[in-house]
């Protein structure tokens, strides 16, 4: 019982990281692909939109990690060993991005250093989700070989393959898409709105293309992705629901509405995560030669799982109301239009 | 550099870096809350300016503390997978609770930084206090995890298997209270002296004297109280080390020979060949007295500990000497401040007095790093005292030294940037906060 509580929290933490953290990365990605003169504006809207909840965003990742190492240590350590290199690169991205974000907002002097912070911020906003996707892709790619005897096969080809890389690119475009949708809701002027709608469109196309590439590379890497996604009712339903909601989303955008866009986009990402994890459950790591690491078989001691579940449940009692109130207060502020700063 | 040493160095570097940021992130909110309280009470805008100036510092440190902490939670697995595989479920309890504490801290910080003029002023003030309290809680929790490595409990180790796991018992292990107490006081002492010193420097340079004097006063009171308490808490820690890790205590003291009426060895150069400590001051019987409250108690020396279970003696000994010496120095500074405050008011503005505190800027942080060196190096060769050796915990991946070089480069440049940012922050104080009293329009805001 408690085991399932923990698993649900793990999934939700990943989902929320993908949604909230993803929108946050995506904002940097959009900035990367925005022309020079529009950058400053995009940045300002972005800062007002994510500033207050920014600190809380990457907590979801930490929670997922803690759940893994307390509840499923064998999975955590296998990934740590065989995906060491992409994990380190992702960490570098997180460090660079987090500090650049803080510096550009809190630096007392505004001068050329801002340019440096911005550069670091946008590039690391690209690198971090790219490698996050690569890590997620590698986990299910069946390329992790725990019996490998050469450096390359044990530590490099475990993640450096077409499938993982295309999943990385797909993640990047999803983040960009989320951010564009999110920012549409933040804009006040028609011009700005138009700009973000165009960005959302571009990111949507990028997601479709990279999503297609994922299927192509899956075939060439002999990964039965089509069967995972379409081979079961849940997968098909989720894909259908995501498609329908995408159509509704674009209909609403064209109609000039801003309400519910975020919910729809969030819903799509949820469906995508659901399809990709459902068929695997409970095996979250697929190894070379058909082995796998299951959440059920690799759970830690019962007492540890129990304590972890309790900690998560009690923690939520404190966190959720506070987080909701935080988002609510600043949403209210923005609607009033008074953008008072620190 | 061999990979095992590289992994240890990378862990030490990351923690040594994180600890500085997290201690500041843990303590500064309290300074802020005091200044903020005075602003709400007295409506003196200088207090508001101090609060705002400090809150920018907190934001910078929080962000760097958070990213370096995120790195750590991955590094435990990246560097010590065999340790985490077994220890994760046992000592994970504090980490899972810590998640909640961090979260609340981050949320409260969001309210605080972005909440000026948005909320009821006292609610806003309270969110700042919550930042501080949850910061302290996370500090206590993570130290409880570390103390489990010094004093493992909450499981049985049978034939290489970890069974009967009890995470709650593991969290409240024999060392958690002493370590957490000592750590929290250390954070206040280190941050307090550093902040006070920076403001003292500004007073000497005759910049915004009012602003910096008020800021100095808030920081130094925390620092002085902490410095008075620290030796007491250190004594409690030493007694607890004697019980749970005699090898560590022996290394700290460079105490080679088991004997009754053991001398306290101060300073000196331990020679592992001759088993002598040269050039040291020895106070007969004091070690026995301090560790067991009894002159005649026998204190285990390194001779009772097999060579393969001994920690590096010289490093542990020097680090301990440095910590204690700096602790005594800070105690003396605290006394000087108290004398000035109650007896010799004219000292408070004297240049020599201010210079003394400028010189003290780094002391607390040096002591902090030295203290952790004692704890961690003194635990070697064990990663879990008496249960698992560090060498058995390290990752099988080769080439860790390159990762170590990379992390070193990143942390070095990060430190430089943070120092640069703080320098700019302080340099901007006159422009941003030095509002002539004759301009009420601005000073009110
Ligand atoms: C401002 C920093 C600072 C200062 C002035 C002191 N310490 Fe300390 N000490 C620490 C900062 C610290 C620390 C970094 O916070 C440690 C590392 C782990 C811990 O729990 O606290 C520590 C550990 C530590 C330990 C090892 C605990 C263990 O392994 O469990 C002992 C025995 C002492 N200290 C004793 C002292 C004594 C007798 C001091 C006398 C003045 C002293 N410390 C001052
Ligand atoms: C922030 C304060 C800390 C500092 C400065 C610190 C410092 C160090 C140092 C110097 C080492 C290397 C020891 C050696 O190679 O001889 C080390 C190792 C290690 N520390 Fe700490 N430590 C701190 C806190 C912690 C905490 C809170 C944990 C875990 C909860 C921890 C876990 C480890 C681990 C797993 C190792 C590697 C194994 C070992 O060498 O023992 N440390 N740390
Ligand atoms: C004695 C050692 C440590 C102390 C006192 C300490 C304390 C703290 C504090 C107070 C914070 C809040 C950040 C801030 O306010 O600036 C923090 C952040 C963090 N620490 Fe540590 N920490 C220590 C070691 C560790 C270790 C060993 C880990 C990982 C295993 C870790 C993981 C984290 C994480 C993930 C964060 C980021 C949380 C966030 O995003 O807010 N810390 N630490």
PDB file of C-alpha atoms in Angstrom, chain B residues 266-359:
ATOM      1  CA  UNK B 266      47.846  21.510  22.126  1.00  0.00           C
ATOM      2  CA  UNK B 267      49.444  22.223  18.757  1.00  0.00           C
ATOM      3  CA  UNK B 268      52.589  20.346  17.808  1.00  0.00           C
ATOM      4  CA  UNK B 269      53.666  18.203  14.890  1.00  0.00           C
ATOM      5  CA  UNK B 270      52.648  14.558  15.148  1.00  0.00           C
ATOM      6  CA  UNK B 271      55.311  12.125  13.955  1.00  0.00           C
ATOM      7  CA  UNK B 272      53.694   8.833  13.023  1.00  0.00           C
ATOM      8  CA  UNK B 273      57.030   6.994  12.961  1.00  0.00           C
ATOM      9  CA  UNK B 274      58.229   7.799  16.429  1.00  0.00           C
ATOM     10  CA  UNK B 275      54.659   8.100  17.755  1.00  0.00           C
ATOM     11  CA  UNK B 276      55.579  11.399  19.346  1.00  0.00           C
ATOM     12  CA  UNK B 277      54.126  14.856  19.069  1.00  0.00           C
ATOM     13  CA  UNK B 278      56.926  17.365  18.770  1.00  0.00           C
ATOM     14  CA  UNK B 279      56.806  21.002  19.830  1.00  0.00           C
ATOM     15  CA  UNK B 280      53.428  20.590  21.528  1.00  0.00           C
ATOM     16  CA  UNK B 281      52.145  22.043  24.773  1.00  0.00           C
ATOM     17  CA  UNK B 282      51.019  19.217  27.021  1.00  0.00           C
ATOM     18  CA  UNK B 283      48.749  19.761  29.982  1.00  0.00           C
ATOM     19  CA  UNK B 284      48.858  16.663  32.147  1.00  0.00           C
ATOM     20  CA  UNK B 285      45.571  14.959  32.944  1.00  0.00           C
ATOM     21  CA  UNK B 286      43.406  17.468  31.165  1.00  0.00           C
ATOM     22  CA  UNK B 287      42.333  15.176  28.323  1.00  0.00           C
ATOM     23  CA  UNK B 288      41.092  12.583  30.775  1.00  0.00           C
ATOM     24  CA  UNK B 289      39.280  15.258  32.683  1.00  0.00           C
ATOM     25  CA  UNK B 290      37.705  16.806  29.617  1.00  0.00           C
ATOM     26  CA  UNK B 291      36.511  13.632  28.016  1.00  0.00           C
ATOM     27  CA  UNK B 292      35.432  11.685  31.084  1.00  0.00           C
ATOM     28  CA  UNK B 293      35.262  14.308  33.863  1.00  0.00           C
ATOM     29  CA  UNK B 294      37.854  12.305  35.727  1.00  0.00           C
ATOM     30  CA  UNK B 295      41.644  12.803  35.931  1.00  0.00           C
ATOM     31  CA  UNK B 296      42.205   9.101  36.224  1.00  0.00           C
ATOM     32  CA  UNK B 297      40.086   7.945  33.318  1.00  0.00           C
ATOM     33  CA  UNK B 298      41.856   5.980  30.643  1.00  0.00           C
ATOM     34  CA  UNK B 299      41.749   7.500  27.167  1.00  0.00           C
ATOM     35  CA  UNK B 300      42.182   5.113  24.248  1.00  0.00           C
ATOM     36  CA  UNK B 301      45.242   5.943  22.185  1.00  0.00           C
ATOM     37  CA  UNK B 302      46.148   5.045  18.630  1.00  0.00           C
ATOM     38  CA  UNK B 303      48.183   2.083  19.907  1.00  0.00           C
ATOM     39  CA  UNK B 304      44.930   0.240  20.608  1.00  0.00           C
ATOM     40  CA  UNK B 305      43.685   0.759  17.058  1.00  0.00           C
ATOM     41  CA  UNK B 306      44.914  -1.440  14.206  1.00  0.00           C
ATOM     42  CA  UNK B 307      46.870   0.511  11.629  1.00  0.00           C
ATOM     43  CA  UNK B 308      44.339  -0.239   8.905  1.00  0.00           C
ATOM     44  CA  UNK B 309      41.541   1.331  10.939  1.00  0.00           C
ATOM     45  CA  UNK B 310      43.358   4.560  11.745  1.00  0.00           C
ATOM     46  CA  UNK B 311      42.345   7.861  10.208  1.00  0.00           C
ATOM     47  CA  UNK B 312      44.999  10.193   8.760  1.00  0.00           C
ATOM     48  CA  UNK B 313      46.471  11.533  11.985  1.00  0.00           C
ATOM     49  CA  UNK B 314      48.174  14.724  10.906  1.00  0.00           C
ATOM     50  CA  UNK B 315      45.225  16.211   8.984  1.00  0.00           C
ATOM     51  CA  UNK B 316      42.734  15.381  11.713  1.00  0.00           C
ATOM     52  CA  UNK B 317      44.996  16.786  14.402  1.00  0.00           C
ATOM     53  CA  UNK B 318      45.794  20.033  12.573  1.00  0.00           C
ATOM     54  CA  UNK B 319      42.183  20.579  11.592  1.00  0.00           C
ATOM     55  CA  UNK B 320      41.071  20.111  15.180  1.00  0.00           C
ATOM     56  CA  UNK B 321      43.730  22.490  16.472  1.00  0.00           C
ATOM     57  CA  UNK B 322      42.706  25.103  13.947  1.00  0.00           C
ATOM     58  CA  UNK B 323      39.041  24.835  14.852  1.00  0.00           C
ATOM     59  CA  UNK B 324      39.631  25.084  18.566  1.00  0.00           C
ATOM     60  CA  UNK B 325      42.142  27.920  18.243  1.00  0.00           C
ATOM     61  CA  UNK B 326      39.759  29.930  16.098  1.00  0.00           C
ATOM     62  CA  UNK B 327      36.908  29.099  18.447  1.00  0.00           C
ATOM     63  CA  UNK B 328      38.908  30.560  21.339  1.00  0.00           C
ATOM     64  CA  UNK B 329      39.822  33.599  19.277  1.00  0.00           C
ATOM     65  CA  UNK B 330      36.200  34.244  18.434  1.00  0.00           C
ATOM     66  CA  UNK B 331      35.281  33.793  22.067  1.00  0.00           C
ATOM     67  CA  UNK B 332      37.823  36.501  22.932  1.00  0.00           C
ATOM     68  CA  UNK B 333      36.367  38.797  20.269  1.00  0.00           C
ATOM     69  CA  UNK B 334      32.891  38.238  21.656  1.00  0.00           C
ATOM     70  CA  UNK B 335      34.140  39.241  25.094  1.00  0.00           C
ATOM     71  CA  UNK B 336      35.778  42.357  23.681  1.00  0.00           C
ATOM     72  CA  UNK B 337      32.476  43.299  22.123  1.00  0.00           C
ATOM     73  CA  UNK B 338      30.538  42.726  25.315  1.00  0.00           C
ATOM     74  CA  UNK B 339      33.011  44.803  27.324  1.00  0.00           C
ATOM     75  CA  UNK B 340      32.685  47.578  24.782  1.00  0.00           C
ATOM     76  CA  UNK B 341      28.928  47.378  24.852  1.00  0.00           C
ATOM     77  CA  UNK B 342      28.504  47.495  28.612  1.00  0.00           C
ATOM     78  CA  UNK B 343      31.601  49.221  29.938  1.00  0.00           C
ATOM     79  CA  UNK B 344      33.547  51.082  27.272  1.00  0.00           C
ATOM     80  CA  UNK B 345      31.163  52.658  24.824  1.00  0.00           C
ATOM     81  CA  UNK B 346      33.974  54.670  23.263  1.00  0.00           C
ATOM     82  CA  UNK B 347      35.579  51.484  21.928  1.00  0.00           C
ATOM     83  CA  UNK B 348      32.597  50.881  19.667  1.00  0.00           C
ATOM     84  CA  UNK B 349      33.658  53.559  17.230  1.00  0.00           C
ATOM     85  CA  UNK B 350      37.422  53.238  17.621  1.00  0.00           C
ATOM     86  CA  UNK B 351      39.252  52.247  14.445  1.00  0.00           C
ATOM     87  CA  UNK B 352      41.278  49.508  16.171  1.00  0.00           C
ATOM     88  CA  UNK B 353      38.050  47.970  17.397  1.00  0.00           C
ATOM     89  CA  UNK B 354      36.475  47.948  13.960  1.00  0.00           C
ATOM     90  CA  UNK B 355      39.663  46.642  12.383  1.00  0.00           C
ATOM     91  CA  UNK B 356      39.638  43.757  14.795  1.00  0.00           C
ATOM     92  CA  UNK B 357      36.283  42.666  13.413  1.00  0.00           C
ATOM     93  CA  UNK B 358      37.343  43.196   9.820  1.00  0.00           C
ATOM     94  CA  UNK B 359      40.197  40.815  10.480  1.00  0.00           C
TER      95      UNK B 359
END
